[in-house]
Amino acid sequence: MKGSSTKCWIRTMAQIEKKGGLLRKASSTKKPLKEKVVLMYDEIFKREDPAKNCPRFWEELFLMKVNLEYLEAKLESVDGEELMKLKDNINSLFQHCLVSLNEEHQIKVVNALQTLCALIRGVHQKNKPTSGFDIINMLMGFDKADLRMKNLVESLDSLLCGDGSESLKSLCLKLLLCLVTVTDNISQNTILEYVMINSIFEAILQILSVASSRVQHGYDAVVLLALLVNYRKYEGMGLVISQALTEYNRQYKDKEEESQGGFFSALTNMVGNMFIADVEEKISVQTNEAILLALYEAVHLNRNFITVLAQSHPEMGLVSLPTTPVLPTTPTTPLGTTPPSSDVMNSTEFPLDPNLHTSNLLITFLKYCSIVMQDTKDEHRLNSAKLCLIILTCIAEDQYANAFLHDDNMNFRVNLHRMPMRHRKKAADKNIPSRPLVCAVLDLMVEFMVTHMMKEFPMDLYMRCVQIVHKLICYQKKCRVRLHYTWRELWSALINLLKFVMSNETVLLGKHNIFALALMVVNLFNVFITYGDTFLPTPSSYDELYYEIIRMHQVFDNLYSMVLRLSTNSGQWKEPASKVTHALINVRAIINHFNPKIESYAAVNHISQLSEDQVLEVVRSNYDTLTLKLQDGLDQYERYSEQPKEAAFFKELVRSISLNVRKNLAVNTLSQEILLKEFSSIS
């Protein structure tokens, strides 16, 4: 320091020495020297203006390396009432941070960004019960909030869109994440009102559409978008993002550059790679709800995103990537906060090898689902499984997605992960056939059904699974798609599900409406019975449906007895049980029609136990005399709607993600040496 600044700091430090004896000579009792920036922070936490006696105080402050820990600890140590008395100095610190963001000296800009992060997080600790208004007043004052936030967002936008340092852009995104997560309930964060007014979306989209910046900042940008889209989404704010993405997609399509870049393909590669990371073994699975939420918002708010699910590329796991150190098997970072490694993020181009399997975002997502859905006992994995099924529900309702899923000319090998079970062997990867992707979706639903019949019965997830299957079948019936699939596995899973529900009637009825699930399952069979001849692949498939119903008739008989018993009582289950009774009419008609004929055939031919072929022969010979009742509405379903049914789930999910992002946001990871080296390379 030179001139008056040097003199004022000599005077200030002399006063501190006199008061605290920091520099007096003593052996064992002397206090450690405080670094200069700490002394300057202490001046801010006095009621006097720190620049009163030192005019260059603020200019000098932002040349000092930030001590985030001390500044946040200082804010935490001051009680709320005392902090209000320091409001003018806090406002000044905030304002001078904004001034420094526009400095040419980039060290000042970095220090200003880090200081803002510490300041926002520190003030937040004093305002947890509030909705955010106190935070605004403490940071910048109500009267100047509009101007201050406008200046802040404009500065961040300029830094994010400029040609400057990648480290600066990283800090800008982390500052935005600090702002977004400053309150537990994102919709009560009034600071975001200013972020929305002074739009930052174009800057975020630009980051995601440029390969180099996507590698560095893609994870933070996607999490930021996922959180912003949930800000007062039911008041229309979510439409802003939807319109922005739709417009970007239109321009992207017009230029016919889908394979070269753009926001959608960027998100495809990035989200896909995030799903792949750390999921080989069940013990190492770490759910990433932030990225799942981003995918959900893209699929739900913008149907054009469905096209991205189909974009093919060589399968990631089969491509040789750079060797990286082995990661620990136990996750070390909490839920929703782990970005992929830069090596994985950067692997957007692959060697062209005709022997490689092709993949796409949907395949990667299905594999991820198959792992997450194995273990639903943990709350986070339960939420992730639910979100996966909600995303699949949106996909199963979409006409374009269904056309792609059922396209017989688009076949893929999808190696879904299966839960280890004693009674079955692990399927060899090489035995996986190449099939339309809808087969993998059905496999995933069947796998869930057969592996989660347990005491803590996940009723909600089962309902969603059956609904997804129903929606896919409705598309097949409507478009007369004859899918070559092992339908018996689905029918067997559904029948065993009914069997489990009845075996645990007493326990389950105390927690769930089991009749809603039973009705869905029975009506799914009714769709096959009524319309199966229009979409099952062969006549023999339809015969096999009847064979399975007849073979497992005891399950349907027991179900009928149970619902008949409850429908004739005046209890709370009378009406839902009656619906199941009515739905069973055709199933019972099949059983009552064919069983006597099978018994007669066995008696005439003196056979104690008929083979499958013999039963099928009886079935084929007696279709003509079977009478079935036409049931209405079997191919109709209620379309997914987030509000009001799922509003509470997403509100809590966003709160959880926001808390974890705030908790694990690292803004002090840049050393001065790295920054100086980086800045020196910028022309």
XYZ file of C-alpha atoms in Angstrom:
683
model
C 0.000 0.000 0.000
C 1.076 3.552 -0.681
C 0.279 7.052 0.560
C -2.710 7.721 2.793
C -3.880 4.119 2.589
C -0.611 2.902 4.121
C -0.799 5.514 6.874
C -4.399 4.706 7.775
C -3.630 0.997 8.027
C -0.534 1.635 10.165
C -2.756 3.710 12.438
C -5.527 1.057 12.478
C -3.152 -1.803 13.217
C -1.421 0.252 15.916
C -4.817 0.760 17.599
C -5.472 -2.976 17.439
C -2.034 -3.695 18.887
C -2.699 -1.302 21.719
C -6.115 -2.832 22.458
C -5.325 -6.502 22.004
C -1.572 -6.661 22.341
C -1.318 -8.707 19.174
C 2.256 -7.695 18.400
C 3.735 -7.293 21.863
C 6.752 -9.402 22.566
C 5.975 -12.330 24.771
C 6.906 -15.987 24.645
C 4.083 -18.301 25.625
C 1.166 -15.896 25.942
C 1.308 -13.956 22.692
C -1.700 -14.283 20.359
C -1.203 -15.407 16.761
C -1.030 -12.764 14.081
C -4.281 -12.206 12.212
C -4.059 -12.038 8.445
C -4.785 -8.644 7.017
C -8.104 -9.571 5.407
C -9.372 -10.803 8.786
C -8.535 -7.470 10.369
C -10.472 -5.767 7.594
C -13.484 -8.051 8.160
C -13.385 -7.113 11.843
C -13.619 -3.443 10.851
C -16.800 -4.172 8.877
C -18.367 -5.719 11.985
C -18.022 -2.465 13.901
C -20.816 0.054 13.742
C -18.639 2.754 12.190
C -18.097 3.088 8.464
C -14.799 1.253 7.796
C -13.990 3.695 4.994
C -14.372 6.746 7.219
C -10.706 6.841 8.212
C -9.442 4.702 5.308
C -10.908 5.994 2.023
C -9.430 3.116 0.025
C -10.752 0.442 2.400
C -13.092 -1.233 -0.081
C -10.632 -1.062 -2.964
C -7.949 -2.713 -0.835
C -10.349 -5.341 0.569
C -11.008 -6.953 -2.795
C -7.296 -7.293 -3.476
C -7.035 -9.523 -0.405
C -7.519 -13.274 -0.695
C -10.988 -14.089 0.689
C -11.203 -15.985 3.974
C -14.612 -17.601 3.513
C -14.527 -19.573 6.745
C -13.802 -16.543 8.887
C -16.380 -14.317 7.193
C -19.160 -16.912 7.474
C -18.182 -17.724 11.067
C -18.218 -14.010 11.912
C -21.714 -13.632 10.494
C -22.833 -16.724 12.400
C -21.385 -15.473 15.693
C -23.350 -12.206 15.622
C -26.917 -12.466 16.896
C -29.798 -11.233 14.752
C -30.381 -8.022 16.681
C -26.714 -7.032 16.579
C -26.533 -7.877 12.879
C -29.378 -5.436 12.192
C -27.253 -2.693 13.745
C -24.541 -3.533 11.222
C -26.975 -3.324 8.294
C -25.351 -0.231 6.743
C -21.942 -1.887 6.643
C -23.400 -5.145 5.278
C -25.204 -3.142 2.581
C -21.934 -1.373 1.758
C -20.069 -4.673 1.515
C -22.738 -6.019 -0.850
C -22.658 -2.863 -2.983
C -18.863 -2.836 -3.228
C -18.938 -6.493 -4.247
C -21.158 -5.457 -7.159
C -18.753 -2.651 -8.070
C -15.828 -5.085 -8.037
C -17.634 -7.467 -10.383
C -17.089 -4.915 -13.139
C -13.390 -4.411 -12.429
C -10.821 -5.297 -15.087
C -8.634 -6.803 -12.358
C -9.982 -10.367 -12.363
C -8.659 -11.227 -8.917
C -11.030 -8.555 -7.615
C -13.903 -10.155 -9.515
C -13.131 -13.600 -8.054
C -12.875 -12.188 -4.542
C -16.137 -10.303 -4.991
C -17.944 -13.475 -6.141
C -16.619 -15.520 -3.223
C -17.442 -12.744 -0.774
C -21.010 -12.565 -2.091
C -21.404 -16.335 -1.620
C -20.169 -16.119 1.977
C -22.291 -13.044 2.669
C -25.491 -14.546 1.277
C -25.005 -17.847 3.107
C -24.026 -16.126 6.340
C -27.003 -13.771 6.345
C -29.287 -16.678 5.495
C -28.322 -18.390 8.745
C -29.917 -15.490 10.600
C -33.108 -15.548 8.570
C -34.146 -19.217 8.411
C -37.714 -18.688 9.654
C -38.425 -15.822 7.251
C -39.574 -15.832 3.661
C -36.593 -13.933 2.348
C -37.598 -10.290 2.818
C -35.266 -9.835 5.793
C -32.436 -11.264 3.726
C -33.038 -8.692 1.012
C -33.148 -5.837 3.493
C -29.994 -6.987 5.249
C -28.017 -7.498 2.057
C -29.018 -4.489 -0.014
C -31.927 -2.604 1.571
C -35.502 -2.637 0.293
C -35.204 0.745 -1.365
C -32.234 -0.263 -3.514
C -33.043 -3.939 -4.086
C -34.328 -3.515 -7.662
C -31.222 -1.672 -8.816
C -28.766 -3.859 -6.891
C -30.213 -7.136 -8.176
C -30.422 -5.754 -11.721
C -26.731 -4.869 -11.527
C -25.859 -8.256 -10.042
C -27.699 -10.316 -12.660
C -26.355 -8.166 -15.498
C -22.809 -8.635 -14.211
C -23.275 -12.405 -13.890
C -24.822 -12.574 -17.345
C -21.870 -10.651 -18.795
C -19.342 -12.912 -17.079
C -21.133 -16.124 -18.117
C -21.501 -15.081 -21.751
C -18.074 -13.502 -22.097
C -14.772 -14.973 -23.215
C -13.220 -14.754 -19.786
C -11.956 -17.284 -17.292
C -13.751 -20.622 -16.835
C -13.090 -20.307 -13.115
C -15.022 -17.048 -13.047
C -17.932 -18.689 -14.841
C -17.854 -21.536 -12.333
C -18.046 -19.067 -9.442
C -20.887 -17.185 -11.142
C -22.954 -20.381 -11.305
C -22.137 -21.229 -7.702
C -23.225 -17.748 -6.647
C -26.505 -18.253 -8.511
C -26.963 -21.595 -6.750
C -26.354 -19.785 -3.443
C -29.093 -17.303 -4.343
C -31.519 -20.021 -5.451
C -31.066 -22.164 -2.333
C -31.019 -19.393 0.257
C -34.419 -20.534 1.609
C -35.554 -24.119 2.192
C -38.785 -23.554 0.256
C -37.707 -22.294 -3.135
C -41.079 -20.666 -3.850
C -40.673 -18.488 -0.740
C -37.300 -17.177 -1.906
C -38.141 -13.601 -2.812
C -34.634 -12.994 -4.128
C -35.563 -15.235 -7.067
C -38.219 -12.725 -8.103
C -35.363 -10.421 -9.101
C -33.490 -13.229 -10.860
C -36.620 -14.011 -12.906
C -37.249 -10.363 -13.780
C -33.638 -9.901 -14.861
C -33.479 -13.141 -16.869
C -30.335 -15.246 -16.627
C -31.746 -18.122 -18.721
C -30.040 -17.232 -22.000
C -26.649 -17.293 -20.302
C -27.370 -20.743 -18.826
C -28.555 -22.083 -22.177
C -25.437 -20.717 -23.871
C -23.269 -22.646 -21.397
C -25.133 -25.863 -22.173
C -24.945 -25.396 -25.944
C -21.170 -24.885 -26.151
C -19.145 -28.078 -25.764
C -16.181 -26.541 -23.942
C -18.252 -24.706 -21.335
C -20.600 -27.672 -20.982
C -17.712 -29.859 -19.849
C -16.721 -27.345 -17.188
C -20.100 -26.097 -15.999
C -22.834 -28.379 -17.361
C -23.727 -30.018 -14.062
C -24.206 -26.761 -12.135
C -26.133 -25.259 -15.062
C -28.585 -28.182 -15.278
C -29.160 -28.248 -11.507
C -29.714 -24.483 -11.591
C -32.296 -24.849 -14.378
C -34.060 -27.678 -12.538
C -34.369 -25.510 -9.420
C -35.365 -22.310 -11.225
C -38.132 -24.062 -13.137
C -39.726 -25.016 -9.810
C -39.952 -21.431 -8.577
C -43.682 -20.703 -8.286
C -44.235 -23.046 -11.216
C -47.962 -23.209 -10.592
C -48.171 -19.462 -11.113
C -46.793 -19.795 -14.618
C -43.085 -19.292 -14.035
C -42.356 -22.758 -15.398
C -43.722 -21.650 -18.776
C -40.800 -19.270 -19.161
C -38.361 -22.172 -19.234
C -40.623 -24.240 -21.475
C -40.894 -21.423 -24.028
C -37.164 -20.800 -23.925
C -36.360 -24.459 -24.575
C -38.988 -24.749 -27.308
C -37.623 -21.712 -29.125
C -34.084 -22.978 -28.796
C -35.170 -26.349 -30.175
C -36.869 -24.669 -33.159
C -33.723 -22.770 -34.086
C -31.654 -25.884 -33.482
C -33.866 -27.948 -35.799
C -33.937 -25.252 -38.473
C -30.154 -25.335 -38.706
C -30.210 -29.148 -38.896
C -27.304 -29.438 -36.482
C -28.743 -31.920 -34.013
C -25.760 -34.245 -34.214
C -23.217 -31.448 -33.822
C -24.459 -29.633 -30.730
C -27.199 -27.626 -29.111
C -28.932 -27.624 -25.781
C -30.910 -30.837 -26.192
C -28.061 -33.035 -27.403
C -25.881 -31.437 -24.737
C -28.316 -32.418 -22.013
C -28.629 -35.885 -23.560
C -24.908 -36.598 -23.333
C -24.476 -34.991 -19.955
C -27.523 -36.485 -18.232
C -26.780 -39.858 -19.815
C -23.248 -39.894 -18.499
C -24.417 -38.827 -15.061
C -26.752 -41.808 -14.908
C -23.965 -44.188 -15.905
C -21.528 -43.037 -13.242
C -21.085 -45.226 -10.157
C -23.966 -47.624 -10.735
C -22.301 -50.964 -11.452
C -22.818 -52.407 -7.994
C -25.842 -51.938 -5.800
C -23.734 -50.939 -2.808
C -22.255 -47.979 -4.677
C -25.505 -46.626 -6.098
C -26.091 -43.008 -5.276
C -29.326 -41.489 -6.471
C -29.120 -38.125 -8.164
C -32.491 -36.479 -7.749
C -31.304 -33.114 -9.076
C -30.531 -34.567 -12.501
C -33.667 -36.731 -12.461
C -35.665 -33.570 -11.737
C -33.985 -31.813 -14.674
C -34.883 -34.722 -16.966
C -38.451 -34.759 -15.646
C -38.894 -31.036 -16.262
C -37.486 -31.382 -19.779
C -39.824 -34.286 -20.622
C -42.865 -32.905 -18.804
C -42.712 -29.215 -19.703
C -41.385 -29.604 -23.219
C -42.664 -32.512 -25.293
C -40.100 -31.652 -28.003
C -37.489 -33.061 -25.657
C -38.910 -36.528 -26.329
C -37.034 -36.485 -29.651
C -33.750 -36.348 -27.745
C -34.478 -39.653 -26.031
C -34.116 -41.384 -29.381
C -30.801 -39.871 -30.507
C -28.380 -42.764 -30.846
C -24.674 -43.023 -30.084
C -22.246 -45.882 -29.353
C -22.878 -47.430 -25.959
C -20.780 -45.610 -23.332
C -19.778 -48.655 -21.351
C -18.264 -50.338 -24.410
C -16.001 -47.436 -25.345
C -12.515 -47.257 -23.917
C -12.293 -44.141 -21.813
C -9.176 -42.656 -20.212
C -8.041 -44.577 -17.156
C -9.112 -42.878 -13.952
C -8.424 -43.708 -10.300
C -10.786 -46.213 -8.704
C -13.542 -44.420 -6.815
C -14.626 -45.511 -3.334
C -17.585 -47.854 -3.352
C -19.400 -45.918 -0.671
C -20.757 -42.527 -1.775
C -18.859 -39.666 -0.154
C -21.124 -36.824 -1.269
C -24.784 -36.455 -0.289
C -27.732 -36.923 -2.585
C -28.123 -34.821 -5.684
C -24.794 -33.029 -5.447
C -22.315 -35.210 -7.317
C -21.330 -33.938 -10.763
C -19.744 -36.391 -13.182
C -16.005 -36.341 -13.711
C -14.696 -34.060 -16.420
C -13.406 -37.094 -18.338
C -16.905 -38.564 -18.562
C -18.441 -35.179 -19.331
C -15.968 -34.656 -22.168
C -16.514 -38.024 -23.827
C -18.985 -36.762 -26.435
C -17.168 -38.258 -29.435
C -16.551 -41.977 -29.850
C -14.556 -44.158 -32.207
C -16.805 -45.554 -34.903
C -16.822 -49.315 -34.543
C -19.506 -51.378 -36.324
C -19.295 -53.993 -33.565
C -20.318 -51.535 -30.857
C -23.856 -51.566 -29.519
C -25.803 -48.353 -29.976
C -27.425 -46.545 -27.092
C -29.388 -43.386 -26.331
C -30.595 -41.362 -23.375
C -33.674 -43.539 -22.877
C -31.598 -46.732 -22.683
C -29.255 -45.126 -20.172
C -32.224 -43.910 -18.168
C -33.826 -47.380 -18.166
C -30.592 -48.913 -16.893
C -30.423 -46.287 -14.176
C -34.042 -47.031 -13.227
C -33.287 -50.742 -12.998
C -30.671 -49.998 -10.324
C -32.469 -47.301 -8.366
C -35.688 -49.321 -8.254
C -34.000 -52.356 -6.701
C -33.862 -50.838 -3.225
C -36.776 -48.623 -2.184
C -36.391 -48.924 1.582
C -34.292 -45.764 1.805
C -36.384 -42.574 1.511
C -34.159 -40.993 -1.126
C -34.189 -44.101 -3.315
C -37.941 -44.399 -2.851
C -38.319 -40.819 -4.077
C -35.943 -41.490 -6.962
C -37.875 -44.618 -7.939
C -41.111 -42.634 -7.842
C -39.611 -39.891 -9.992
C -38.304 -42.491 -12.459
C -41.798 -43.949 -12.778
C -43.340 -40.494 -13.208
C -40.892 -39.799 -16.066
C -41.770 -43.164 -17.635
C -45.461 -42.301 -17.237
C -44.960 -39.091 -19.227
C -43.076 -41.062 -21.890
C -45.748 -43.799 -22.037
C -48.421 -41.168 -22.746
C -46.519 -39.451 -25.534
C -47.441 -40.362 -29.117
C -43.985 -39.728 -30.562
C -42.249 -41.571 -27.741
C -44.536 -44.561 -28.249
C -43.868 -44.578 -31.984
C -40.144 -44.742 -31.254
C -40.530 -47.314 -28.448
C -42.540 -49.641 -30.684
C -40.583 -49.125 -33.934
C -39.681 -52.616 -35.131
C -36.863 -51.155 -37.224
C -35.187 -49.619 -34.150
C -33.922 -52.523 -32.066
C -31.587 -52.305 -29.079
C -29.978 -54.614 -26.563
C -30.755 -53.233 -23.127
C -28.922 -54.845 -20.236
C -31.171 -54.028 -17.305
C -29.785 -54.707 -13.844
C -31.725 -57.370 -11.957
C -31.975 -57.786 -8.220
C -30.076 -60.864 -6.987
C -32.611 -63.525 -5.977
C -31.974 -67.073 -4.775
C -34.466 -68.761 -7.063
C -33.120 -67.422 -10.342
C -29.818 -67.253 -12.159
C -28.243 -64.052 -13.385
C -28.935 -63.610 -17.090
C -25.865 -63.500 -19.300
C -25.414 -60.227 -21.153
C -24.742 -61.998 -24.436
C -28.185 -63.639 -24.333
C -30.023 -60.327 -24.413
C -31.938 -60.089 -27.704
C -32.131 -56.954 -29.815
C -35.718 -55.708 -29.557
C -37.838 -52.542 -29.738
C -37.280 -50.432 -26.631
C -40.806 -50.924 -25.321
C -39.737 -54.483 -24.453
C -37.130 -53.093 -22.056
C -39.738 -50.835 -20.452
C -42.054 -53.820 -19.959
C -39.143 -55.889 -18.624
C -38.420 -53.133 -16.114
C -42.038 -53.084 -14.935
C -42.155 -56.890 -14.638
C -38.849 -56.900 -12.760
C -40.183 -54.425 -10.228
C -43.410 -56.378 -9.749
C -41.698 -59.680 -8.973
C -39.040 -58.231 -6.637
C -40.975 -55.940 -4.277
C -43.621 -58.177 -2.739
C -42.542 -57.454 0.820
C -43.798 -56.340 4.206
C -43.211 -52.645 3.520
C -45.303 -52.855 0.368
C -44.648 -49.902 -2.008
C -48.268 -49.577 -3.112
C -47.796 -46.253 -4.891
C -44.943 -47.608 -7.018
C -46.917 -50.734 -7.933
C -49.873 -48.602 -9.030
C -47.572 -46.549 -11.261
C -45.998 -49.686 -12.766
C -49.362 -51.170 -13.716
C -50.510 -47.804 -15.119
C -47.417 -47.569 -17.332
C -48.053 -51.071 -18.705
C -51.699 -50.173 -19.320
C -50.784 -47.023 -21.260
C -48.343 -48.916 -23.454
C -50.965 -51.618 -24.155
C -53.528 -48.928 -25.036
C -51.122 -47.554 -27.651
C -50.600 -51.046 -29.077
C -54.350 -51.622 -29.259
C -54.977 -48.226 -30.855
C -52.212 -48.564 -33.467
C -52.548 -52.353 -33.854
C -48.898 -52.930 -32.990
C -48.211 -56.654 -32.704
C -45.279 -56.720 -30.320
C -43.225 -59.908 -30.131
C -42.785 -60.010 -26.383
C -42.791 -62.751 -23.752
C -46.245 -61.783 -22.527
C -46.403 -64.779 -20.215
C -43.836 -63.181 -17.927
C -46.083 -60.143 -17.532
C -49.217 -62.213 -16.966
C -47.429 -64.385 -14.414
C -46.110 -61.317 -12.558
C -49.587 -59.763 -12.420
C -51.211 -62.962 -11.147
C -48.533 -63.431 -8.482
C -49.057 -59.839 -7.436
C -52.759 -60.547 -6.873
C -51.824 -63.675 -4.947
C -49.476 -61.696 -2.675
C -52.060 -58.992 -2.014
C -54.666 -61.565 -0.982
C -52.203 -63.472 1.206
C -51.474 -60.250 3.086
C -54.994 -58.821 3.044
C -55.192 -58.041 6.758
C -51.855 -56.249 6.976
C -52.182 -54.346 3.702
C -55.778 -53.213 4.241
C -54.644 -51.368 7.328
C -52.400 -49.158 5.178
C -53.648 -49.261 1.586
C -56.667 -49.509 -0.667
C -55.655 -52.831 -2.180
C -58.796 -52.897 -4.319
C -57.571 -49.992 -6.457
C -54.503 -52.040 -7.397
C -56.519 -55.237 -7.846
C -58.944 -53.402 -10.151
C -56.056 -52.125 -12.297
C -54.584 -55.619 -12.617
C -57.921 -57.268 -13.449
C -58.749 -54.577 -16.010
C -55.351 -55.076 -17.612
C -56.325 -58.719 -18.122
C -59.665 -57.495 -19.490
C -57.820 -55.435 -22.117
C -55.950 -58.568 -23.218
C -59.145 -60.654 -23.190
C -61.248 -58.097 -25.087
C -58.714 -56.680 -27.550
C -55.774 -59.119 -27.436
C -56.560 -60.545 -30.858
C -55.816 -57.089 -32.351
C -52.345 -56.584 -30.846
C -50.935 -59.891 -29.565
C -48.324 -61.153 -32.055
C -49.923 -64.516 -32.944
C -53.147 -66.458 -32.348
C -51.184 -68.828 -30.121
C -50.314 -65.859 -27.853
C -54.032 -65.314 -27.280
C -54.414 -69.030 -26.510
C -51.584 -68.785 -23.979
C -53.404 -65.921 -22.236
C -56.383 -68.197 -21.643
C -54.093 -71.006 -20.550
C -52.485 -68.800 -17.867
C -55.879 -67.646 -16.565
C -57.141 -71.232 -16.400
C -53.902 -72.572 -14.900
C -53.977 -69.934 -12.147
C -57.753 -69.959 -11.718
C -57.454 -70.501 -7.963
C -55.965 -67.008 -7.556
C -58.891 -65.421 -9.396
C -61.376 -67.593 -7.488
C -59.882 -66.479 -4.177
C -59.898 -62.852 -5.278
C -63.571 -63.113 -6.201
C -64.409 -64.653 -2.825
C -62.556 -61.866 -1.013
C -64.146 -58.967 -2.888
C -67.590 -60.593 -2.759
C -67.289 -60.910 1.012
C -66.304 -57.247 1.440
C -68.739 -55.897 -1.149
C -71.697 -57.428 0.696
C -70.705 -55.744 3.956
C -71.410 -52.128 4.800
C -67.806 -51.245 5.621
C -65.499 -48.696 3.994
C -64.376 -51.159 1.298
C -67.862 -51.980 -0.010
C -67.715 -49.753 -3.108
C -64.090 -50.419 -4.216
C -64.576 -54.172 -3.649
C -67.786 -54.098 -5.732
C -65.851 -52.599 -8.669
C -63.430 -55.513 -8.622
C -66.350 -57.976 -8.439
C -67.820 -56.458 -11.594
C -64.438 -56.374 -13.370
C -63.960 -60.127 -12.793
C -66.998 -61.097 -14.918
C -65.090 -62.116 -18.041
C -62.217 -63.757 -16.176
C -64.712 -65.878 -14.260
C -66.624 -66.602 -17.483
C -63.433 -68.031 -19.034
C -62.672 -70.146 -15.973
C -66.238 -71.427 -15.610
C -66.506 -72.151 -19.346
C -63.252 -74.033 -19.905
C -62.641 -75.835 -16.605
C -65.557 -78.287 -16.989
C -64.500 -78.991 -20.592
C -60.908 -79.645 -19.518
C -62.118 -82.017 -16.777
C -64.379 -83.772 -19.264
C -61.525 -84.138 -21.767
C -59.328 -85.642 -19.054
C -62.049 -88.068 -17.983
C -62.868 -89.227 -21.527
C -59.195 -89.754 -22.358
C -58.332 -91.227 -18.942
C -55.612 -88.637 -18.279
C -54.945 -87.651 -14.685
C -52.964 -84.494 -15.532
C -53.175 -82.743 -18.866
C -50.149 -81.247 -20.582
C -50.091 -77.639 -21.733
C -50.635 -78.650 -25.354
C -53.670 -80.727 -24.377
C -55.205 -77.841 -22.439
C -54.543 -75.486 -25.367
C -56.276 -77.968 -27.686
C -59.389 -77.851 -25.476
C -59.262 -74.041 -25.415
C -58.997 -73.726 -29.215
C -61.875 -76.163 -29.688
C -64.284 -74.303 -27.417
C -63.917 -70.593 -28.238
C -67.135 -70.614 -30.249
C -69.350 -71.388 -27.276
C -67.705 -68.824 -24.943
C -69.779 -65.731 -24.156
C -68.008 -62.606 -22.931
C -69.401 -59.250 -21.893
C -68.118 -56.126 -23.636
C -66.781 -53.719 -21.012
C -66.487 -50.013 -21.700
C -63.493 -47.772 -21.064
C -60.844 -50.475 -20.886
C -58.622 -48.601 -23.339
C -59.088 -45.241 -21.628
C -56.910 -43.746 -18.913
C -56.447 -40.561 -16.940
C -53.497 -38.582 -18.264
C -50.707 -37.571 -15.901
C -51.156 -34.209 -14.216
C -48.649 -32.803 -11.774
C -51.142 -30.614 -9.982
C -52.725 -31.261 -7.592
C -51.807 -34.936 -7.051
C -48.024 -34.618 -7.224
C -47.635 -31.028 -5.994
C -46.650 -31.983 -2.440
C -44.128 -34.566 -3.674
C -42.340 -32.105 -5.944
C -42.415 -29.359 -3.341
C -40.627 -31.614 -0.858
C -38.289 -32.980 -3.535
C -37.171 -29.501 -4.565
C -36.717 -28.585 -0.902
C -34.499 -31.641 -0.396
C -32.408 -30.891 -3.489
C -32.108 -27.232 -2.540
C -30.906 -28.093 0.963
C -28.294 -30.500 -0.378
C -27.046 -28.112 -3.044
C -26.671 -25.346 -0.480
C -25.002 -27.650 2.010
C -22.427 -28.949 -0.431
C -21.785 -25.891 -2.577
C -18.026 -25.392 -2.727
C -16.972 -21.832 -3.546
C -13.518 -21.914 -1.976
C -11.940 -24.500 -4.254
C -9.849 -22.074 -6.305
C -6.309 -21.286 -5.216
C -4.816 -17.894 -5.998
C -2.001 -19.650 -7.861
C -4.432 -21.427 -10.225
C -6.347 -18.214 -10.816
C -3.231 -16.205 -11.561
C -2.010 -18.874 -13.968
C -5.392 -19.009 -15.683
C -5.718 -15.231 -15.948
C -2.229 -14.863 -17.355
C -3.211 -17.073 -20.304
C -6.177 -14.865 -21.210
C -5.354 -12.394 -23.938
